[in-house]
Coordinates of C-alpha atoms in Angstrom, one line a residue:
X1 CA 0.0 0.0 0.0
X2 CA 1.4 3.8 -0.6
X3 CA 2.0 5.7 1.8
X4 CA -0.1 8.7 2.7
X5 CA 1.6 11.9 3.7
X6 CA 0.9 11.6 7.3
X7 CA 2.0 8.0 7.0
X8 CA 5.1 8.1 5.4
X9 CA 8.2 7.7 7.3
X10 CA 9.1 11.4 9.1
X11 CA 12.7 11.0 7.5
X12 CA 11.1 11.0 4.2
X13 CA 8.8 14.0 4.7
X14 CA 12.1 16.0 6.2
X15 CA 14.4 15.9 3.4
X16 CA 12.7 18.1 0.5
X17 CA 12.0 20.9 3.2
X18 CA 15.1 21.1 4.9
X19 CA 16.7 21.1 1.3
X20 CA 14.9 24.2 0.8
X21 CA 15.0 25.9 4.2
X22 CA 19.1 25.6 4.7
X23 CA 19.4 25.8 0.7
X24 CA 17.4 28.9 0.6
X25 CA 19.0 30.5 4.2
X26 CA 22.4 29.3 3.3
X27 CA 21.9 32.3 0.1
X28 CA 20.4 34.2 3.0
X29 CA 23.4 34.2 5.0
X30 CA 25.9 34.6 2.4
X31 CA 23.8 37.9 1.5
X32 CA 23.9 38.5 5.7
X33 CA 27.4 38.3 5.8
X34 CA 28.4 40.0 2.4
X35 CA 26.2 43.0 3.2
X36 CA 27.7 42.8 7.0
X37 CA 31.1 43.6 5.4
X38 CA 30.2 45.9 3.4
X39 CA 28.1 48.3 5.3
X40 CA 30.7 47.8 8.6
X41 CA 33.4 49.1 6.1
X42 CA 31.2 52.1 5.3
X43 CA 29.3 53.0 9.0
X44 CA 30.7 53.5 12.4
X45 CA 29.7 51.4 15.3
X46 CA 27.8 53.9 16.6
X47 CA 25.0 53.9 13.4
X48 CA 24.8 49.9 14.6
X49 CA 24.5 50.9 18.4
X50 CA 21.5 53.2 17.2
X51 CA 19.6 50.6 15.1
X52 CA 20.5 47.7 17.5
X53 CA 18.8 49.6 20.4
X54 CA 15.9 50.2 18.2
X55 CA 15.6 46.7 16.4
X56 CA 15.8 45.3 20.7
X57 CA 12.5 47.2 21.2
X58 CA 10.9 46.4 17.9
X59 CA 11.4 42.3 18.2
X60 CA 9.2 42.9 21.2
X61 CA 6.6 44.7 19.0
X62 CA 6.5 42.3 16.7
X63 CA 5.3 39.6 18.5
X64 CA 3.1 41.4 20.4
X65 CA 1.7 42.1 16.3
X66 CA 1.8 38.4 15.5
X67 CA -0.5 37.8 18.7
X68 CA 1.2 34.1 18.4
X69 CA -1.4 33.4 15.5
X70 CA 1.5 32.2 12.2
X71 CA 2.7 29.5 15.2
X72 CA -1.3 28.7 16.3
X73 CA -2.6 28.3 12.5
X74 CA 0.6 26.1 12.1
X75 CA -1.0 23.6 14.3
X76 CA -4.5 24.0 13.0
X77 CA -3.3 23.6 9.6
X78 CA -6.7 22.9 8.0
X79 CA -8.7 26.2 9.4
X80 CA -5.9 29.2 8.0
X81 CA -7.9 29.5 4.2
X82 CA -11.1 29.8 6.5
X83 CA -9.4 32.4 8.7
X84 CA -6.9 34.5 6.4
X85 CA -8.7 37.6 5.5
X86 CA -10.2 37.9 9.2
X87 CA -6.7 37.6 10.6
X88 CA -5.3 39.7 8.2
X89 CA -7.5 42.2 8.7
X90 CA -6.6 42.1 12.6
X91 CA -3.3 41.8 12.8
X92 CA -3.0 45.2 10.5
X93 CA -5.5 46.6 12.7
X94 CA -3.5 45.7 16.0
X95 CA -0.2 46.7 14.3
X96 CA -1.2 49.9 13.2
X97 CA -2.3 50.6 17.2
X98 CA 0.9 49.2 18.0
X99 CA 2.9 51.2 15.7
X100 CA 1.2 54.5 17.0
X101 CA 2.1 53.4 20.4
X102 CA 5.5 52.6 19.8
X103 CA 5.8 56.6 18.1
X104 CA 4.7 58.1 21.3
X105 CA 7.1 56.4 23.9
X106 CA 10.2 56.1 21.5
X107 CA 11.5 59.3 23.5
X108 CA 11.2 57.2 26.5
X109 CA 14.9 55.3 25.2
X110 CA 16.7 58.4 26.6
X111 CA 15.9 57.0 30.1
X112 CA 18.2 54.1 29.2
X113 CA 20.7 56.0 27.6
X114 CA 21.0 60.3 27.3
X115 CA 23.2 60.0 24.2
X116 CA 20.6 57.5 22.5
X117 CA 18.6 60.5 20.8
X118 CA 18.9 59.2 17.4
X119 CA 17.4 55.9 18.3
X120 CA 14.2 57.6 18.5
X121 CA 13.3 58.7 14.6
X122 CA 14.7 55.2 14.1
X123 CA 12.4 53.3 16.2
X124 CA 9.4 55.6 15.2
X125 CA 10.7 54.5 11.2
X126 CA 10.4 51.0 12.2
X127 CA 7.7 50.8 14.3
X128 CA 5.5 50.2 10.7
X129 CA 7.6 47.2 10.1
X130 CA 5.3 44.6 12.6
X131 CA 1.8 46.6 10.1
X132 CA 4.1 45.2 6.5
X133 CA 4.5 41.6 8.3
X134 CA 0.7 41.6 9.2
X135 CA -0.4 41.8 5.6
X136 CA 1.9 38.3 5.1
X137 CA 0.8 36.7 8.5
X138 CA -1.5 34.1 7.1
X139 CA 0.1 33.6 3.4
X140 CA 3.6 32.2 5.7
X141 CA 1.2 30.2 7.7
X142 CA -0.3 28.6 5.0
X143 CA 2.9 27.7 3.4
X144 CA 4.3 26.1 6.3
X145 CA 1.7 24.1 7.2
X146 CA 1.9 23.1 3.8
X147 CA 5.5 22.1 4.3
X148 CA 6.2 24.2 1.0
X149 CA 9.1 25.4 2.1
X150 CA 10.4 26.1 -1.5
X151 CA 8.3 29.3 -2.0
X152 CA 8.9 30.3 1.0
X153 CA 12.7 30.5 1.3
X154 CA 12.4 32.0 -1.9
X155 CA 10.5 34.8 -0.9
X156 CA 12.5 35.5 2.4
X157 CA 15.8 35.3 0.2
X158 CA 14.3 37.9 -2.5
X159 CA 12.8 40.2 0.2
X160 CA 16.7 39.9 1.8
X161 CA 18.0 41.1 -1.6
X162 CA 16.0 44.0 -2.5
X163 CA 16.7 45.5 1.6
X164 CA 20.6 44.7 1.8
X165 CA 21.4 44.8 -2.0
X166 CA 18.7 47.0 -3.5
X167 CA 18.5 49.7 -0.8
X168 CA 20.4 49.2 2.2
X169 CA 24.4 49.2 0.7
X170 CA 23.6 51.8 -2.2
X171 CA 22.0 54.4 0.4
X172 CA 25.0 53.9 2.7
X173 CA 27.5 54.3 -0.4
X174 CA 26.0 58.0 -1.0
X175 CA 25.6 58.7 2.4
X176 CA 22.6 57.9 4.3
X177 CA 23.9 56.5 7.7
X178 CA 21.6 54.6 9.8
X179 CA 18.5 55.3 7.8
X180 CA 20.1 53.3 4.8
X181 CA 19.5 50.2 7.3
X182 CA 16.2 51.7 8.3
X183 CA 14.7 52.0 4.7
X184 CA 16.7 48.5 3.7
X185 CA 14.7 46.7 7.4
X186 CA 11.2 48.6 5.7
X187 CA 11.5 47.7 1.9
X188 CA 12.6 44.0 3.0
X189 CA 9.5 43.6 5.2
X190 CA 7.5 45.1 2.3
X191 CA 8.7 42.7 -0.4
X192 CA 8.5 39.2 1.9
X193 CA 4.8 40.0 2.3
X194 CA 4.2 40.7 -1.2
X195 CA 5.8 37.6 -2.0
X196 CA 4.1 35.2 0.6
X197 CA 0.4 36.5 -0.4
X198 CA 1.4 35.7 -4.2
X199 CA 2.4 32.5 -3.5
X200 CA 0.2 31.5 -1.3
X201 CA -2.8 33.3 -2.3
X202 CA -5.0 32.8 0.6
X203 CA -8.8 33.2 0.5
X204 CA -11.0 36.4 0.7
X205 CA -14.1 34.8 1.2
X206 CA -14.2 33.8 4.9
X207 CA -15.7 35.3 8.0
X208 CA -14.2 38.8 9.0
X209 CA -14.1 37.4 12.9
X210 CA -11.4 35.5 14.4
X211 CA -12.2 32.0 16.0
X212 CA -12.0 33.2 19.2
X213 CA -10.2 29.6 20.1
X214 CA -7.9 30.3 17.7
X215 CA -6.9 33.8 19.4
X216 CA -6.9 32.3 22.4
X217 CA -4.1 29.4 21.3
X218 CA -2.4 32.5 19.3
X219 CA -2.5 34.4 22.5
X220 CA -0.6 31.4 24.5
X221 CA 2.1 31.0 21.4
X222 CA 2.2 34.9 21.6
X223 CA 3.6 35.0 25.5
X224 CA 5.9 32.5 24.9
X225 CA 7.2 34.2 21.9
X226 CA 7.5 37.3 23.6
X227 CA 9.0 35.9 26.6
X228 CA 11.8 34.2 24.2
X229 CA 12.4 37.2 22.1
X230 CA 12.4 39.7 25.5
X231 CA 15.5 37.6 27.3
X232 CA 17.3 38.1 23.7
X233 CA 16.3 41.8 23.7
X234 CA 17.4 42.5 27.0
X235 CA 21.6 42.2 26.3
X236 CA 21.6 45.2 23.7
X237 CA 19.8 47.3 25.6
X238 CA 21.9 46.5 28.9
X239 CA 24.7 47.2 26.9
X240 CA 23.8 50.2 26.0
X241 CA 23.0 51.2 29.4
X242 CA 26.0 49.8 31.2
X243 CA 29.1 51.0 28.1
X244 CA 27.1 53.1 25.3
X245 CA 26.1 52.9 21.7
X246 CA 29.4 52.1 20.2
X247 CA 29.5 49.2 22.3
X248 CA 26.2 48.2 21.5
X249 CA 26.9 48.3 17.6
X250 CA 30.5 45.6 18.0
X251 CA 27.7 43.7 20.0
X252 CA 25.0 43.7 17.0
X253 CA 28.3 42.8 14.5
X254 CA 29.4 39.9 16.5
X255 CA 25.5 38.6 17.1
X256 CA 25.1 39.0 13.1
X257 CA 28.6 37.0 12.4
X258 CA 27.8 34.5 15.0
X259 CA 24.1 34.3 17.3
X260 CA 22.0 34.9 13.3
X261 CA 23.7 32.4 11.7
X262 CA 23.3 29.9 14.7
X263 CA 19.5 30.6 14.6
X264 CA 19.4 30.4 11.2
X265 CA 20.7 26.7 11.4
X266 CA 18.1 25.8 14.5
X267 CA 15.5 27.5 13.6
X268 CA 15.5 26.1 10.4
X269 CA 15.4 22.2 11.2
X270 CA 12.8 23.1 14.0
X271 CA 10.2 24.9 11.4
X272 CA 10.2 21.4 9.8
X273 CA 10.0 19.8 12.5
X274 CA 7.1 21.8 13.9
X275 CA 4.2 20.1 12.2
X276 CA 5.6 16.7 12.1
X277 CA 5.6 16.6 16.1
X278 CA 2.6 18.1 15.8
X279 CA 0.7 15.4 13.6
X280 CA 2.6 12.6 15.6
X281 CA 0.4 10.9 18.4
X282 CA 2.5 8.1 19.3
X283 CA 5.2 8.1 21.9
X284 CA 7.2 5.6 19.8
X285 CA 7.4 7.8 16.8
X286 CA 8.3 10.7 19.1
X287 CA 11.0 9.0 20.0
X288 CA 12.6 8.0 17.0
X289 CA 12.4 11.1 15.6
X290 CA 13.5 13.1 18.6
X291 CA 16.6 11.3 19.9
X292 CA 18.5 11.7 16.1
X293 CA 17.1 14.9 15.4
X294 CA 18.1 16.9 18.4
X295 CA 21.2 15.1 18.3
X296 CA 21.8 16.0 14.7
X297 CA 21.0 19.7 14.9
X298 CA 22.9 20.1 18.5
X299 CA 25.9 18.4 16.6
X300 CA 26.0 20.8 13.7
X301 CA 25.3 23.5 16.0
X302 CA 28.1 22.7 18.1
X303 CA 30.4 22.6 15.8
X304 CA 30.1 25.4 14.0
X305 CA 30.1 27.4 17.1
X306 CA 33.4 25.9 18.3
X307 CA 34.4 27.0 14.7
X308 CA 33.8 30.8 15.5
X309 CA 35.2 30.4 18.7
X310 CA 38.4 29.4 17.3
X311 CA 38.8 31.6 14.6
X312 CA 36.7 34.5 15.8
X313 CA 40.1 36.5 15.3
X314 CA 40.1 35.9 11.7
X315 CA 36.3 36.3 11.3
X316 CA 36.3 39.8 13.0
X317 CA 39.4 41.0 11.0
X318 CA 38.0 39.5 7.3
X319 CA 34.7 40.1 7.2
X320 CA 34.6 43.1 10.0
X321 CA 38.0 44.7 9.4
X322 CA 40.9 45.9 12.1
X323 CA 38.2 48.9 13.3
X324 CA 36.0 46.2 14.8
X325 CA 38.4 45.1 17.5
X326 CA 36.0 45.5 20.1
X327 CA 33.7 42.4 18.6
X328 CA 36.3 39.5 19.3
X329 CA 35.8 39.2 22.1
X330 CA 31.8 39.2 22.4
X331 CA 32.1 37.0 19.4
X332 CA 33.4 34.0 21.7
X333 CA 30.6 34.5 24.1
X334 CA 27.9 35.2 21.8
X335 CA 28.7 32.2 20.0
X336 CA 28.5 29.9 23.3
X337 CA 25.1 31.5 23.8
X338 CA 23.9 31.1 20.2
X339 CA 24.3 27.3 20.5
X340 CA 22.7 27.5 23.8
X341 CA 19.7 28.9 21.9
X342 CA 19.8 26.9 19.0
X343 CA 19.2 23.7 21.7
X344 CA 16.3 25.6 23.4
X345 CA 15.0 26.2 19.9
X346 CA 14.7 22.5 18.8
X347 CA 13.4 21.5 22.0
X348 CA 11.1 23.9 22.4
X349 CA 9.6 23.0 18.9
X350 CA 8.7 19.2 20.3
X351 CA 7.1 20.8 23.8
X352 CA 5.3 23.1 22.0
X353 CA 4.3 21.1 19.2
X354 CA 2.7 18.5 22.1
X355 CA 0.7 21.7 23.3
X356 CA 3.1 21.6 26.2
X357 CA 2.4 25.5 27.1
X358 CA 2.0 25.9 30.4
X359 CA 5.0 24.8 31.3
X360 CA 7.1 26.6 28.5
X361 CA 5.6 30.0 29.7
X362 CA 6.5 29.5 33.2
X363 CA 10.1 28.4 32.2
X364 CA 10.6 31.5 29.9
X365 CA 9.3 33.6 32.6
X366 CA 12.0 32.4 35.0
X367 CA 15.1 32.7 32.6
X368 CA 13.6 36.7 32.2
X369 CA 13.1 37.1 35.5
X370 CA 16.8 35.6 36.4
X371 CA 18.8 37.1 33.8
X372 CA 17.1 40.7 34.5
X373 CA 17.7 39.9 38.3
X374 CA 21.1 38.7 37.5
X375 CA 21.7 42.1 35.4
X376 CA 20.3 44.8 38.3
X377 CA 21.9 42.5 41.5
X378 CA 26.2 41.6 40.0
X379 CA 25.5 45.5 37.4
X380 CA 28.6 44.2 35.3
X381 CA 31.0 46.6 34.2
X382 CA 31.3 45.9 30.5
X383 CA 30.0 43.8 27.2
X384 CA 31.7 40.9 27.8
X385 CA 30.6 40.4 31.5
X386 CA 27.4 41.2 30.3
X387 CA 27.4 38.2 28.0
X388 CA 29.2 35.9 30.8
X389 CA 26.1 36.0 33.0
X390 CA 24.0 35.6 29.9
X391 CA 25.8 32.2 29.0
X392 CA 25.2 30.7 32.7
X393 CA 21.3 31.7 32.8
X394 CA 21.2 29.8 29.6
X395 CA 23.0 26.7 30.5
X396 CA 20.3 26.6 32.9
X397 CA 17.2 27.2 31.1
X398 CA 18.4 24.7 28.4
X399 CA 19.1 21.8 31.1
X400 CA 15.5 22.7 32.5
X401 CA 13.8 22.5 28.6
X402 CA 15.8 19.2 27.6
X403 CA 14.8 17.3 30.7
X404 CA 10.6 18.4 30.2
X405 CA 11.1 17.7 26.3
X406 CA 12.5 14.5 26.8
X407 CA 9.1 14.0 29.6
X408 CA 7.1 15.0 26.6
X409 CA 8.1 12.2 24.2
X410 CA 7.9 9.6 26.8
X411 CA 11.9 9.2 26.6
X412 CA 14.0 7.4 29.8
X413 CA 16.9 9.0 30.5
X414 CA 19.6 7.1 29.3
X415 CA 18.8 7.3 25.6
X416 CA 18.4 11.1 26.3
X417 CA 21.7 11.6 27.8
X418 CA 23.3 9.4 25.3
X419 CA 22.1 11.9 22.2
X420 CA 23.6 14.3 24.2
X421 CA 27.0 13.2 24.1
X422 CA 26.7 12.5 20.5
X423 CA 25.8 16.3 20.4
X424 CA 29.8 17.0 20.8
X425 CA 31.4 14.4 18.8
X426 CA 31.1 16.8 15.0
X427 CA 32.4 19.8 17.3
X428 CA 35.7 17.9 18.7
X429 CA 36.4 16.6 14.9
X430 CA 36.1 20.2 13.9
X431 CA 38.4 22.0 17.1
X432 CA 41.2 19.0 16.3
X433 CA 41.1 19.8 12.2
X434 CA 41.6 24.3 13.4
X435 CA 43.8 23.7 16.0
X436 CA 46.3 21.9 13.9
X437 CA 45.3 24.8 11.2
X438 CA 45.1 28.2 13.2
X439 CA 49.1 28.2 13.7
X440 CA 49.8 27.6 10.5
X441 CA 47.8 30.4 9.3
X442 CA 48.3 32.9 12.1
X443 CA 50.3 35.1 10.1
X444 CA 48.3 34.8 6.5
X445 CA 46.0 36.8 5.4
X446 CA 42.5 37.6 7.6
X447 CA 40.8 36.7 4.5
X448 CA 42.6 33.7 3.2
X449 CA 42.8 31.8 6.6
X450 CA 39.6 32.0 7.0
X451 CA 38.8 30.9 3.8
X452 CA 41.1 27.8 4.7
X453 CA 39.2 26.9 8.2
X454 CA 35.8 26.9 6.8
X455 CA 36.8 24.6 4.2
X456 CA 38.5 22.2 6.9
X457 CA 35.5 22.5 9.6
X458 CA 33.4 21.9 6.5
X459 CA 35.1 18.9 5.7
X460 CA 35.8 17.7 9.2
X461 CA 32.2 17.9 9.9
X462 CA 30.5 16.3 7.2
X463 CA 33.0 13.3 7.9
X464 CA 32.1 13.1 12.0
X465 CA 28.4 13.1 10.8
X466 CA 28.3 10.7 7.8
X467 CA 30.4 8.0 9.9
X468 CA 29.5 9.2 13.3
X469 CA 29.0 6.6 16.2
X470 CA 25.9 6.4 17.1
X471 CA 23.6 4.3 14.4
X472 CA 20.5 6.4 14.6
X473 CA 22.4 9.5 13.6
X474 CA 24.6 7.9 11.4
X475 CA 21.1 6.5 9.6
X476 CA 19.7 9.7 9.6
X477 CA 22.4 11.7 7.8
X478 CA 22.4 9.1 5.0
X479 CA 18.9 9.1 4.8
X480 CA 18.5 12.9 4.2
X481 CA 21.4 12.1 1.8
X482 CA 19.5 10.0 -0.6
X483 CA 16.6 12.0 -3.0
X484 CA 13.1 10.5 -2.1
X485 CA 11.9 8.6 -4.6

């Protein structure tokens, strides 16, 4: 008999997506970093310090915008054609409140820092970025429910284009300072949600009222969301409190060379994995898709992170340039606390896929309420301590997520602390393969020796992952190796 969708194996139903969504994002990041060098060549870390206090406030915003409901119609995959124009029609509504809002306090950012006063045209600029995402909400729902990733990497990498390449390096060529990255942020946000609606062309016909269980399941997803995305906002802005905007722009370059593309990589195998957990019911399947996939997205996480711990020197000076000094160091910790994140990602995506809510809220909660207590009770002197107490909240908070996730499936813990340990065996291939390397090159060209550790931590980690020990990941890897037939 043939399998159904829902039937077939959740190997097979992985491996077109995720070509898509690390396909797609690894153009992304190419264009991330590319444009990253470019523009730090052209602005001074202070136009990053006053777009990076801004951008802290706005991620806020914007899930207060989303009200949780792209994550909520996820999971109810077969209502969002019933729902689109209602939501849509909401969610601009909300977001144009929100954005008026956000207009009126923006002066309040001078009460974290005097010299921040050009922070607040910026923040009032952006604050109509969360009203351009509305208009998309329910198009990128109904994509990824769909699992049609293809259309949808396709519109987030030509939405990336037109801001960094169309708008945001030529304005800063002739001149425009932050509001080149303002304008690129707006015309980005603009374009994705063209894009989604034409590809997913969502219906006009239904009701113009939101389910109201559907708002209250988007208003669940929405606190969680904004409980995340608030610990993540809370570093910049201390920062900029504690040493300044020039400090808090080396900060935003390091978290783009290092925390973005980390996210990228989690966040990415987590959006596919999303609805599967959610359309699995048995514990069984839960755990034989859990165990491997954790243990394959911690690995590749891990690795690369050791990657840019090792070479941060060489990342800073090639892609940054000698200016940006004051990024290596964050760079180290900020990539320690990416993969941190990257862990809480993926097994956040099982707990909340399961409906797991309650307890997800109350953990997030606690790693705010620690790291802000953590922050106002030790008041650390600079960036880098900042980012120390930032890495031990999160070892915390991941330990505390693994152990409920793990509860969720219905996994013992042996197995669970067994794909653990196979989470660092792709991360010791790649430190053995640079440390025999980074001597070598220590006196070479930024640009060149770089060039030469990627290609080595490349190679080093696709051979620790295609022969790795343990069989389930081992079976795994080859399996998203072979094309479906």
């Amino acid at each position: 008999m043939a399998a159904t969708p829902d039937s077939a194996p959740a190997t097979i139903r992985m491996t077109p997506p995720l070509l898509w969504v690390y396909g797609c994002g690894a153009f992304g990041m190419l264009l991330q970093i590319g444009g990253t060098a470019i523009l730090a060549r052209i602005l001074a870390p202070q136009s990053f310090g006053e777009i990076a206090v801004a951008a802290a406030v706005l991620r806020v915003a914007q899930h207060v915008a989303n009200m949780g409901m792209t994550t909520a119609l996820t999971r109810e995959a077969g209502r969002i054609e019933a729902a689109a124009r209602a939501l849509i029609l909401f969610s601009v509504g909300f977001s144009l409140l929100l954005a008026g809002l956000l207009w009126i306090c923006a002066p309040m950012l001078l009460w974290l820092q005097p010299e921040a006063t050009g922070s607040i045209p910026v923040l009032r600029a952006l604050a109509f970025t969360p009203v351009l995402a509305a208009c998309g909400q329910a198009a990128a729902a109904l994509l990824q429910s769909r699992l049609d990733f293809r259309r949808l990497g396709l519109a987030q990498l030509a939405a990336q284009a037109s801001g960094q390449i169309g708008v945001a390096i030529p304005l800063a060529i002739l001149g425009a300072g932050t509001w080149s990255l303002v304008c690129g942020s707006l015309v980005q946000a603009a374009m994705l949600a063209a894009l989604v609606l034409m590809f997913a062309r969502p219906g006009w016909r239904g009701p113009l009222a939101v389910p109201a269980d559907l708002l209250r399941l988007g208003f669940r997803y929405m606190l969680l969301r904004l409980l995340d995305v608030s610990g993540q906002s809370i570093p910049p802005l201390a920062i900029t409190a504690m040493a300044g905007l020039a400090a808090t722009g080396s900060f935003d370059r390091a978290f783009a060379l290092s925390v973005m593309p980390l996210d990228w990589l989690a966040t990415g195998l987590a959006t596919v994995l999303f609805p599967i957990y959610a359309r699995q019911t048995a514990q069984a399947e839960n755990a034989r898709l859990l165990l491997p996939s954790i243990a394959l997205g911690g690995g590749v996480l891990f690795a690369v992170a050791i990657g840019m711990l090792m070479a941060r020197d060489h990342l800073v000076l090639a892609v940054l340039g000698p200016q940006w000094h004051a990024a290596t160091p964050l760079l180290g910790w900020l990539a320690a606390w990416g993969f941190l994140r990257g862990l809480v990602v993926l097994n956040g995506s099982l707990v909340e896929a399961r409906s797991s809510l309650r307890f997800r809220s109350w953990q997030q909660a606690g790693y705010v309420v620690c790291l802000a207590g953590l922050l106002l009770l030790v008041r650390p002197s600079g960036a880098d301590h900042i980012m120390m107490l930032l890495v031990a909240v999160e070892v915390v908070n991941v330990a505390l997520l693994f152990w409920h996730a793990a509860h969720v499936a219905g996994l013992a813990a042996l197995p669970l602390l067994r794909s653990l340990l196979a989470v660092f065996y792709p991360g010791l291939a790649v430190a053995v393969s640079l440390a025999l390397v980074l001597p070598v090159t220590a006196a070479w060209p930024a640009a060149t020796a770089l060039g030469l550790c990627i290609g080595l931590s490349a190679l080093a980690l696709a051979g620790s992952l295609y022969w790795h020990p343990a069989p389930a990941l081992r079976s795994l890897v080859r399996s998203l190796l072979r094309r479906p037939a």
